[in-house]
Amino acid sequence: MFTPQGPTFRELAVQALSSIEHGYDLLAPKFDHTPFRTPDSILDAVSSALERIGPFGHGLDLCCGTGAGMRVLSELCRERVTGVDISAGMLAVGRERADAAGARPGRAPRVAWVRGDARALPFAPAFDLVVSFGAFGHFLPRELPGLFAQVHSVLRPGGRFAFPIAAPPRPSSPFYWALLGFDAAMRVRNALWRPTFVMYYRAFRLDEVRRELALAGFEVELLALPEFGTRPDGSPRCRMVVATRSDGPPPA
């Protein structure tokens, strides 16, 4: 499951018994060698879909981690790209790797790395595009209204909030039972141990997400990502949610 450069079982256990912030600080140097890092296939599919909507001016990667999604924004945004994450360790790794890679040929956007909580974003409404990859399992369902309100508050009118979401596995799939078992183990861990470590893979459901985005003042569109094919019933295996901020403030 992990490459030789990835974390050991003991290192993962220590991380899982820490807070979210400290756990990711510990994992940061080896994070890109784990399955938790968003695969390039998803990043490329989202980039391709957003390229048909853009270009954009200023972009924000919400819960950017070590910066895998920052590459997507750098290809789509003309002015400035910002990554925000609660883990200083993840940001340090992302910044170091970006500096080592250097700017891409041609006009590259300015890049900033900001430590902050997605539930209390330290920005004015300055962004044309906000993306997020693989972070929503760290937020409980009751936190979604506040999270989406924060994203709404940092977007300019007409700005877009985009993220991929995969179709849930069917009960006949071994992956379904693996996710169910993982979530159950995390709930037991959080009932017995402090600080809690919120990471639930089955808590982010499309119907609820669409409803909460609409309540936060977004117009929601779903775009199929054809690179991942369809399920037996013809529905997409993976979609991109594109939520557009309307001109007015979010509903009270």
mmCIF file of C-alpha atoms in Angstrom:
data_model
loop_
_atom_site.group_PDB
_atom_site.id
_atom_site.type_symbol
_atom_site.label_atom_id
_atom_site.label_comp_id
_atom_site.label_asym_id
_atom_site.label_seq_id
_atom_site.Cartn_x
_atom_site.Cartn_y
_atom_site.Cartn_z
ATOM 1 C CA MET A 1 0.000 0.000 0.000
ATOM 2 C CA PHE A 2 2.935 2.348 0.622
ATOM 3 C CA THR A 3 6.187 2.869 -1.244
ATOM 4 C CA PRO A 4 9.510 2.188 0.500
ATOM 5 C CA GLN A 5 9.803 5.959 0.954
ATOM 6 C CA GLY A 6 6.477 6.130 2.762
ATOM 7 C CA PRO A 7 5.728 6.081 6.496
ATOM 8 C CA THR A 8 6.080 2.973 8.605
ATOM 9 C CA PHE A 9 3.139 1.439 10.433
ATOM 10 C CA ARG A 10 4.485 2.857 13.686
ATOM 11 C CA GLU A 11 4.731 6.363 12.202
ATOM 12 C CA LEU A 12 1.138 6.143 10.966
ATOM 13 C CA ALA A 13 -0.023 4.945 14.382
ATOM 14 C CA VAL A 14 1.659 7.912 16.076
ATOM 15 C CA GLN A 15 0.045 10.241 13.561
ATOM 16 C CA ALA A 16 -3.397 8.720 14.066
ATOM 17 C CA LEU A 17 -3.126 9.205 17.832
ATOM 18 C CA SER A 18 -2.269 12.895 17.414
ATOM 19 C CA SER A 19 -4.447 15.869 16.553
ATOM 20 C CA ILE A 20 -5.136 16.526 12.867
ATOM 21 C CA GLU A 21 -2.683 19.421 12.824
ATOM 22 C CA HIS A 22 0.178 17.659 14.620
ATOM 23 C CA GLY A 23 -0.491 14.377 12.850
ATOM 24 C CA TYR A 24 -0.005 15.993 9.463
ATOM 25 C CA ASP A 25 3.038 17.886 10.693
ATOM 26 C CA LEU A 26 4.565 14.478 11.457
ATOM 27 C CA LEU A 27 3.442 12.887 8.197
ATOM 28 C CA ALA A 28 4.397 15.815 5.943
ATOM 29 C CA PRO A 29 7.889 14.670 4.811
ATOM 30 C CA LYS A 30 6.472 11.337 3.573
ATOM 31 C CA PHE A 31 2.921 12.368 2.695
ATOM 32 C CA ASP A 32 3.429 12.304 -1.075
ATOM 33 C CA HIS A 33 4.443 8.633 -0.809
ATOM 34 C CA THR A 34 1.080 7.583 0.646
ATOM 35 C CA PRO A 35 -2.317 6.886 -0.968
ATOM 36 C CA PHE A 36 -3.672 9.955 0.851
ATOM 37 C CA ARG A 37 -2.083 12.252 -1.719
ATOM 38 C CA THR A 38 -4.547 13.012 -4.540
ATOM 39 C CA PRO A 39 -3.580 10.964 -7.630
ATOM 40 C CA ASP A 40 -2.337 12.850 -10.673
ATOM 41 C CA SER A 41 -5.149 11.298 -12.730
ATOM 42 C CA ILE A 42 -7.731 13.206 -10.655
ATOM 43 C CA LEU A 43 -5.700 16.426 -10.684
ATOM 44 C CA ASP A 44 -5.325 16.228 -14.463
ATOM 45 C CA ALA A 45 -9.034 15.526 -15.017
ATOM 46 C CA VAL A 46 -10.076 18.484 -12.866
ATOM 47 C CA SER A 47 -7.523 20.728 -14.561
ATOM 48 C CA SER A 48 -8.838 19.741 -17.990
ATOM 49 C CA ALA A 49 -12.454 20.410 -16.988
ATOM 50 C CA LEU A 50 -11.653 23.777 -15.402
ATOM 51 C CA GLU A 51 -9.559 24.835 -18.386
ATOM 52 C CA ARG A 52 -12.769 24.877 -20.439
ATOM 53 C CA ILE A 53 -14.344 27.246 -17.877
ATOM 54 C CA GLY A 54 -11.377 29.555 -17.211
ATOM 55 C CA PRO A 55 -8.980 31.237 -17.329
ATOM 56 C CA PHE A 56 -9.014 32.638 -13.814
ATOM 57 C CA GLY A 57 -7.203 35.446 -12.031
ATOM 58 C CA HIS A 58 -6.585 34.567 -8.380
ATOM 59 C CA GLY A 59 -6.845 30.977 -7.119
ATOM 60 C CA LEU A 60 -7.003 29.366 -3.677
ATOM 61 C CA ASP A 61 -6.238 25.739 -2.815
ATOM 62 C CA LEU A 62 -8.289 24.977 0.308
ATOM 63 C CA CYS A 63 -6.478 22.545 2.643
ATOM 64 C CA CYS A 64 -3.607 22.452 0.168
ATOM 65 C CA GLY A 65 -1.377 20.000 2.057
ATOM 66 C CA THR A 66 1.964 19.632 0.297
ATOM 67 C CA GLY A 67 0.626 21.415 -2.767
ATOM 68 C CA ALA A 68 -0.505 18.790 -5.282
ATOM 69 C CA GLY A 69 -3.476 20.983 -6.202
ATOM 70 C CA MET A 70 -1.311 24.077 -6.437
ATOM 71 C CA ARG A 71 -0.020 22.763 -9.756
ATOM 72 C CA VAL A 72 -3.580 22.754 -11.084
ATOM 73 C CA LEU A 73 -4.107 26.349 -10.010
ATOM 74 C CA SER A 74 -0.758 27.449 -11.430
ATOM 75 C CA GLU A 75 -1.858 26.163 -14.826
ATOM 76 C CA LEU A 76 -5.252 27.886 -14.662
ATOM 77 C CA CYS A 77 -4.659 31.189 -12.872
ATOM 78 C CA ARG A 78 -2.964 34.251 -14.349
ATOM 79 C CA GLU A 79 -2.354 36.388 -11.276
ATOM 80 C CA ARG A 80 -1.834 34.794 -7.870
ATOM 81 C CA VAL A 81 -2.132 31.299 -6.390
ATOM 82 C CA THR A 82 -2.522 30.763 -2.648
ATOM 83 C CA GLY A 83 -2.463 27.556 -0.643
ATOM 84 C CA VAL A 84 -3.973 27.458 2.846
ATOM 85 C CA ASP A 85 -3.614 24.606 5.325
ATOM 86 C CA ILE A 86 -3.724 24.116 9.089
ATOM 87 C CA SER A 87 -0.481 22.108 9.125
ATOM 88 C CA ALA A 88 2.731 24.138 9.134
ATOM 89 C CA GLY A 89 4.660 20.971 8.328
ATOM 90 C CA MET A 90 2.669 20.283 5.161
ATOM 91 C CA LEU A 91 3.047 23.899 4.049
ATOM 92 C CA ALA A 92 6.808 23.794 4.625
ATOM 93 C CA VAL A 93 7.169 20.696 2.454
ATOM 94 C CA GLY A 94 4.986 22.211 -0.266
ATOM 95 C CA ARG A 95 6.915 25.472 -0.260
ATOM 96 C CA GLU A 96 10.274 23.677 -0.338
ATOM 97 C CA ARG A 97 9.296 21.480 -3.271
ATOM 98 C CA ALA A 98 7.805 24.392 -5.184
ATOM 99 C CA ASP A 99 10.985 26.410 -4.695
ATOM 100 C CA ALA A 100 13.087 23.455 -5.849
ATOM 101 C CA ALA A 101 10.952 22.991 -8.975
ATOM 102 C CA GLY A 102 11.158 26.681 -9.883
ATOM 103 C CA ALA A 103 8.674 28.643 -11.952
ATOM 104 C CA ARG A 104 7.192 27.066 -15.066
ATOM 105 C CA PRO A 105 8.171 28.538 -18.458
ATOM 106 C CA GLY A 106 6.274 31.622 -19.531
ATOM 107 C CA ARG A 107 4.254 33.835 -17.253
ATOM 108 C CA ALA A 108 3.793 32.108 -13.894
ATOM 109 C CA PRO A 109 1.415 33.341 -11.188
ATOM 110 C CA ARG A 110 2.763 34.510 -7.862
ATOM 111 C CA VAL A 111 2.508 31.824 -5.182
ATOM 112 C CA ALA A 112 1.792 32.182 -1.449
ATOM 113 C CA TRP A 113 1.524 29.576 1.332
ATOM 114 C CA VAL A 114 -0.658 30.537 4.307
ATOM 115 C CA ARG A 115 -1.245 28.710 7.564
ATOM 116 C CA GLY A 116 -4.912 28.932 8.480
ATOM 117 C CA ASP A 117 -8.097 27.089 9.380
ATOM 118 C CA ALA A 118 -10.561 26.495 6.535
ATOM 119 C CA ARG A 119 -13.373 27.220 9.001
ATOM 120 C CA ALA A 120 -12.022 30.754 9.587
ATOM 121 C CA LEU A 121 -10.275 31.830 6.398
ATOM 122 C CA PRO A 122 -8.012 34.889 6.759
ATOM 123 C CA PHE A 123 -8.856 36.407 3.360
ATOM 124 C CA ALA A 124 -10.992 39.111 1.801
ATOM 125 C CA PRO A 125 -13.233 38.263 -1.194
ATOM 126 C CA ALA A 126 -10.319 38.232 -3.624
ATOM 127 C CA PHE A 127 -10.449 34.847 -5.386
ATOM 128 C CA ASP A 128 -11.910 33.803 -8.721
ATOM 129 C CA LEU A 129 -11.415 30.071 -8.148
ATOM 130 C CA VAL A 130 -11.217 27.905 -5.025
ATOM 131 C CA VAL A 131 -10.356 24.217 -5.348
ATOM 132 C CA SER A 132 -9.989 21.447 -2.811
ATOM 133 C CA PHE A 133 -8.802 17.860 -3.140
ATOM 134 C CA GLY A 134 -9.443 15.081 -0.655
ATOM 135 C CA ALA A 135 -9.875 17.287 2.428
ATOM 136 C CA PHE A 136 -13.567 17.064 3.202
ATOM 137 C CA GLY A 137 -13.339 13.906 5.290
ATOM 138 C CA HIS A 138 -11.750 16.108 7.967
ATOM 139 C CA PHE A 139 -14.986 18.047 8.479
ATOM 140 C CA LEU A 140 -18.048 16.728 10.242
ATOM 141 C CA PRO A 141 -21.396 17.113 8.414
ATOM 142 C CA ARG A 142 -22.487 19.799 10.880
ATOM 143 C CA GLU A 143 -19.421 21.847 9.895
ATOM 144 C CA LEU A 144 -20.300 22.034 6.198
ATOM 145 C CA PRO A 145 -22.537 25.142 6.432
ATOM 146 C CA GLY A 146 -19.764 27.134 8.099
ATOM 147 C CA LEU A 147 -17.102 25.767 5.756
ATOM 148 C CA PHE A 148 -19.084 26.633 2.628
ATOM 149 C CA ALA A 149 -19.948 30.063 4.039
ATOM 150 C CA GLN A 150 -16.216 30.712 4.467
ATOM 151 C CA VAL A 151 -15.508 29.748 0.866
ATOM 152 C CA HIS A 152 -18.380 31.975 -0.289
ATOM 153 C CA SER A 153 -16.910 34.878 1.681
ATOM 154 C CA VAL A 154 -13.498 34.741 -0.034
ATOM 155 C CA LEU A 155 -14.806 34.451 -3.600
ATOM 156 C CA ARG A 156 -15.567 37.402 -5.798
ATOM 157 C CA PRO A 157 -19.099 37.520 -7.259
ATOM 158 C CA GLY A 158 -19.160 34.952 -10.037
ATOM 159 C CA GLY A 159 -16.177 33.108 -8.555
ATOM 160 C CA ARG A 160 -16.206 29.332 -8.558
ATOM 161 C CA PHE A 161 -15.613 26.650 -5.948
ATOM 162 C CA ALA A 162 -14.664 23.350 -7.601
ATOM 163 C CA PHE A 163 -13.801 19.915 -6.301
ATOM 164 C CA PRO A 164 -14.054 16.284 -7.466
ATOM 165 C CA ILE A 165 -16.345 13.807 -5.793
ATOM 166 C CA ALA A 166 -16.422 10.090 -6.573
ATOM 167 C CA ALA A 167 -19.555 7.972 -6.711
ATOM 168 C CA PRO A 168 -19.904 5.918 -3.515
ATOM 169 C CA PRO A 169 -18.902 2.270 -3.845
ATOM 170 C CA ARG A 170 -21.696 -0.267 -3.864
ATOM 171 C CA PRO A 171 -22.173 -2.671 -0.919
ATOM 172 C CA SER A 172 -21.068 -5.501 -3.204
ATOM 173 C CA SER A 173 -17.648 -3.873 -3.560
ATOM 174 C CA PRO A 174 -14.786 -4.759 -1.172
ATOM 175 C CA PHE A 175 -13.917 -1.044 -1.201
ATOM 176 C CA TYR A 176 -17.287 -0.283 0.408
ATOM 177 C CA TRP A 177 -16.517 -2.533 3.354
ATOM 178 C CA ALA A 178 -12.964 -1.222 3.632
ATOM 179 C CA LEU A 179 -14.263 2.352 3.944
ATOM 180 C CA LEU A 180 -16.976 1.266 6.370
ATOM 181 C CA GLY A 181 -14.394 -0.484 8.535
ATOM 182 C CA PHE A 182 -12.023 2.483 8.436
ATOM 183 C CA ASP A 183 -14.758 4.925 9.483
ATOM 184 C CA ALA A 184 -15.860 2.602 12.264
ATOM 185 C CA ALA A 185 -12.294 2.311 13.555
ATOM 186 C CA MET A 186 -11.914 6.103 13.547
ATOM 187 C CA ARG A 187 -15.156 6.542 15.485
ATOM 188 C CA VAL A 188 -13.994 4.068 18.121
ATOM 189 C CA ARG A 189 -10.621 5.822 18.285
ATOM 190 C CA ASN A 190 -12.279 9.218 18.778
ATOM 191 C CA ALA A 191 -14.596 7.852 21.447
ATOM 192 C CA LEU A 192 -11.646 6.535 23.456
ATOM 193 C CA TRP A 193 -8.801 8.956 22.743
ATOM 194 C CA ARG A 194 -8.150 12.693 22.862
ATOM 195 C CA PRO A 195 -7.432 14.777 20.908
ATOM 196 C CA THR A 196 -9.800 13.592 18.204
ATOM 197 C CA PHE A 197 -8.666 12.959 14.640
ATOM 198 C CA VAL A 198 -11.561 13.567 12.264
ATOM 199 C CA MET A 199 -11.161 11.600 9.036
ATOM 200 C CA TYR A 200 -14.334 9.932 7.817
ATOM 201 C CA TYR A 201 -14.437 8.852 4.195
ATOM 202 C CA ARG A 202 -18.183 8.185 4.072
ATOM 203 C CA ALA A 203 -19.439 11.427 5.634
ATOM 204 C CA PHE A 204 -19.313 13.637 2.516
ATOM 205 C CA ARG A 205 -22.488 12.826 0.558
ATOM 206 C CA LEU A 206 -23.370 14.523 -2.721
ATOM 207 C CA ASP A 207 -27.045 15.262 -1.959
ATOM 208 C CA GLU A 208 -26.164 16.912 1.342
ATOM 209 C CA VAL A 209 -23.265 18.797 -0.226
ATOM 210 C CA ARG A 210 -25.473 20.230 -2.979
ATOM 211 C CA ARG A 211 -28.083 21.326 -0.465
ATOM 212 C CA GLU A 212 -25.602 23.035 1.820
ATOM 213 C CA LEU A 213 -23.865 24.781 -1.078
ATOM 214 C CA ALA A 214 -27.194 26.175 -2.270
ATOM 215 C CA LEU A 215 -28.023 27.370 1.238
ATOM 216 C CA ALA A 216 -24.627 29.095 1.379
ATOM 217 C CA GLY A 217 -25.470 31.134 -1.727
ATOM 218 C CA PHE A 218 -23.998 29.045 -4.535
ATOM 219 C CA GLU A 219 -25.436 27.938 -7.850
ATOM 220 C CA VAL A 220 -24.358 24.310 -8.211
ATOM 221 C CA GLU A 221 -23.466 22.441 -11.379
ATOM 222 C CA LEU A 222 -22.197 18.879 -11.725
ATOM 223 C CA LEU A 223 -19.749 18.001 -14.488
ATOM 224 C CA ALA A 224 -18.878 14.402 -15.298
ATOM 225 C CA LEU A 225 -15.175 13.585 -15.444
ATOM 226 C CA PRO A 226 -15.208 11.189 -18.420
ATOM 227 C CA GLU A 227 -11.655 10.002 -17.779
ATOM 228 C CA PHE A 228 -13.047 7.698 -15.064
ATOM 229 C CA GLY A 229 -15.850 6.147 -17.069
ATOM 230 C CA THR A 230 -19.334 5.213 -15.931
ATOM 231 C CA ARG A 231 -20.940 2.748 -13.559
ATOM 232 C CA PRO A 232 -23.150 -0.100 -14.803
ATOM 233 C CA ASP A 233 -26.227 2.158 -14.526
ATOM 234 C CA GLY A 234 -24.581 4.766 -16.767
ATOM 235 C CA SER A 235 -23.882 7.332 -14.046
ATOM 236 C CA PRO A 236 -20.380 8.865 -13.851
ATOM 237 C CA ARG A 237 -17.819 7.253 -11.580
ATOM 238 C CA CYS A 238 -16.470 10.685 -10.730
ATOM 239 C CA ARG A 239 -17.927 14.188 -11.016
ATOM 240 C CA MET A 240 -16.652 17.676 -10.470
ATOM 241 C CA VAL A 241 -18.830 19.965 -8.398
ATOM 242 C CA VAL A 242 -18.718 23.552 -9.657
ATOM 243 C CA ALA A 243 -20.387 25.984 -7.242
ATOM 244 C CA THR A 244 -20.641 29.574 -8.494
ATOM 245 C CA ARG A 245 -21.035 32.476 -6.089
ATOM 246 C CA SER A 246 -24.038 34.613 -6.956
ATOM 247 C CA ASP A 247 -23.783 38.411 -6.925
ATOM 248 C CA GLY A 248 -25.383 38.853 -3.522
ATOM 249 C CA PRO A 249 -24.342 37.819 0.011
ATOM 250 C CA PRO A 250 -25.239 34.331 1.235
ATOM 251 C CA PRO A 251 -28.778 33.885 2.567
ATOM 252 C CA ALA A 252 -29.210 34.779 6.234
#
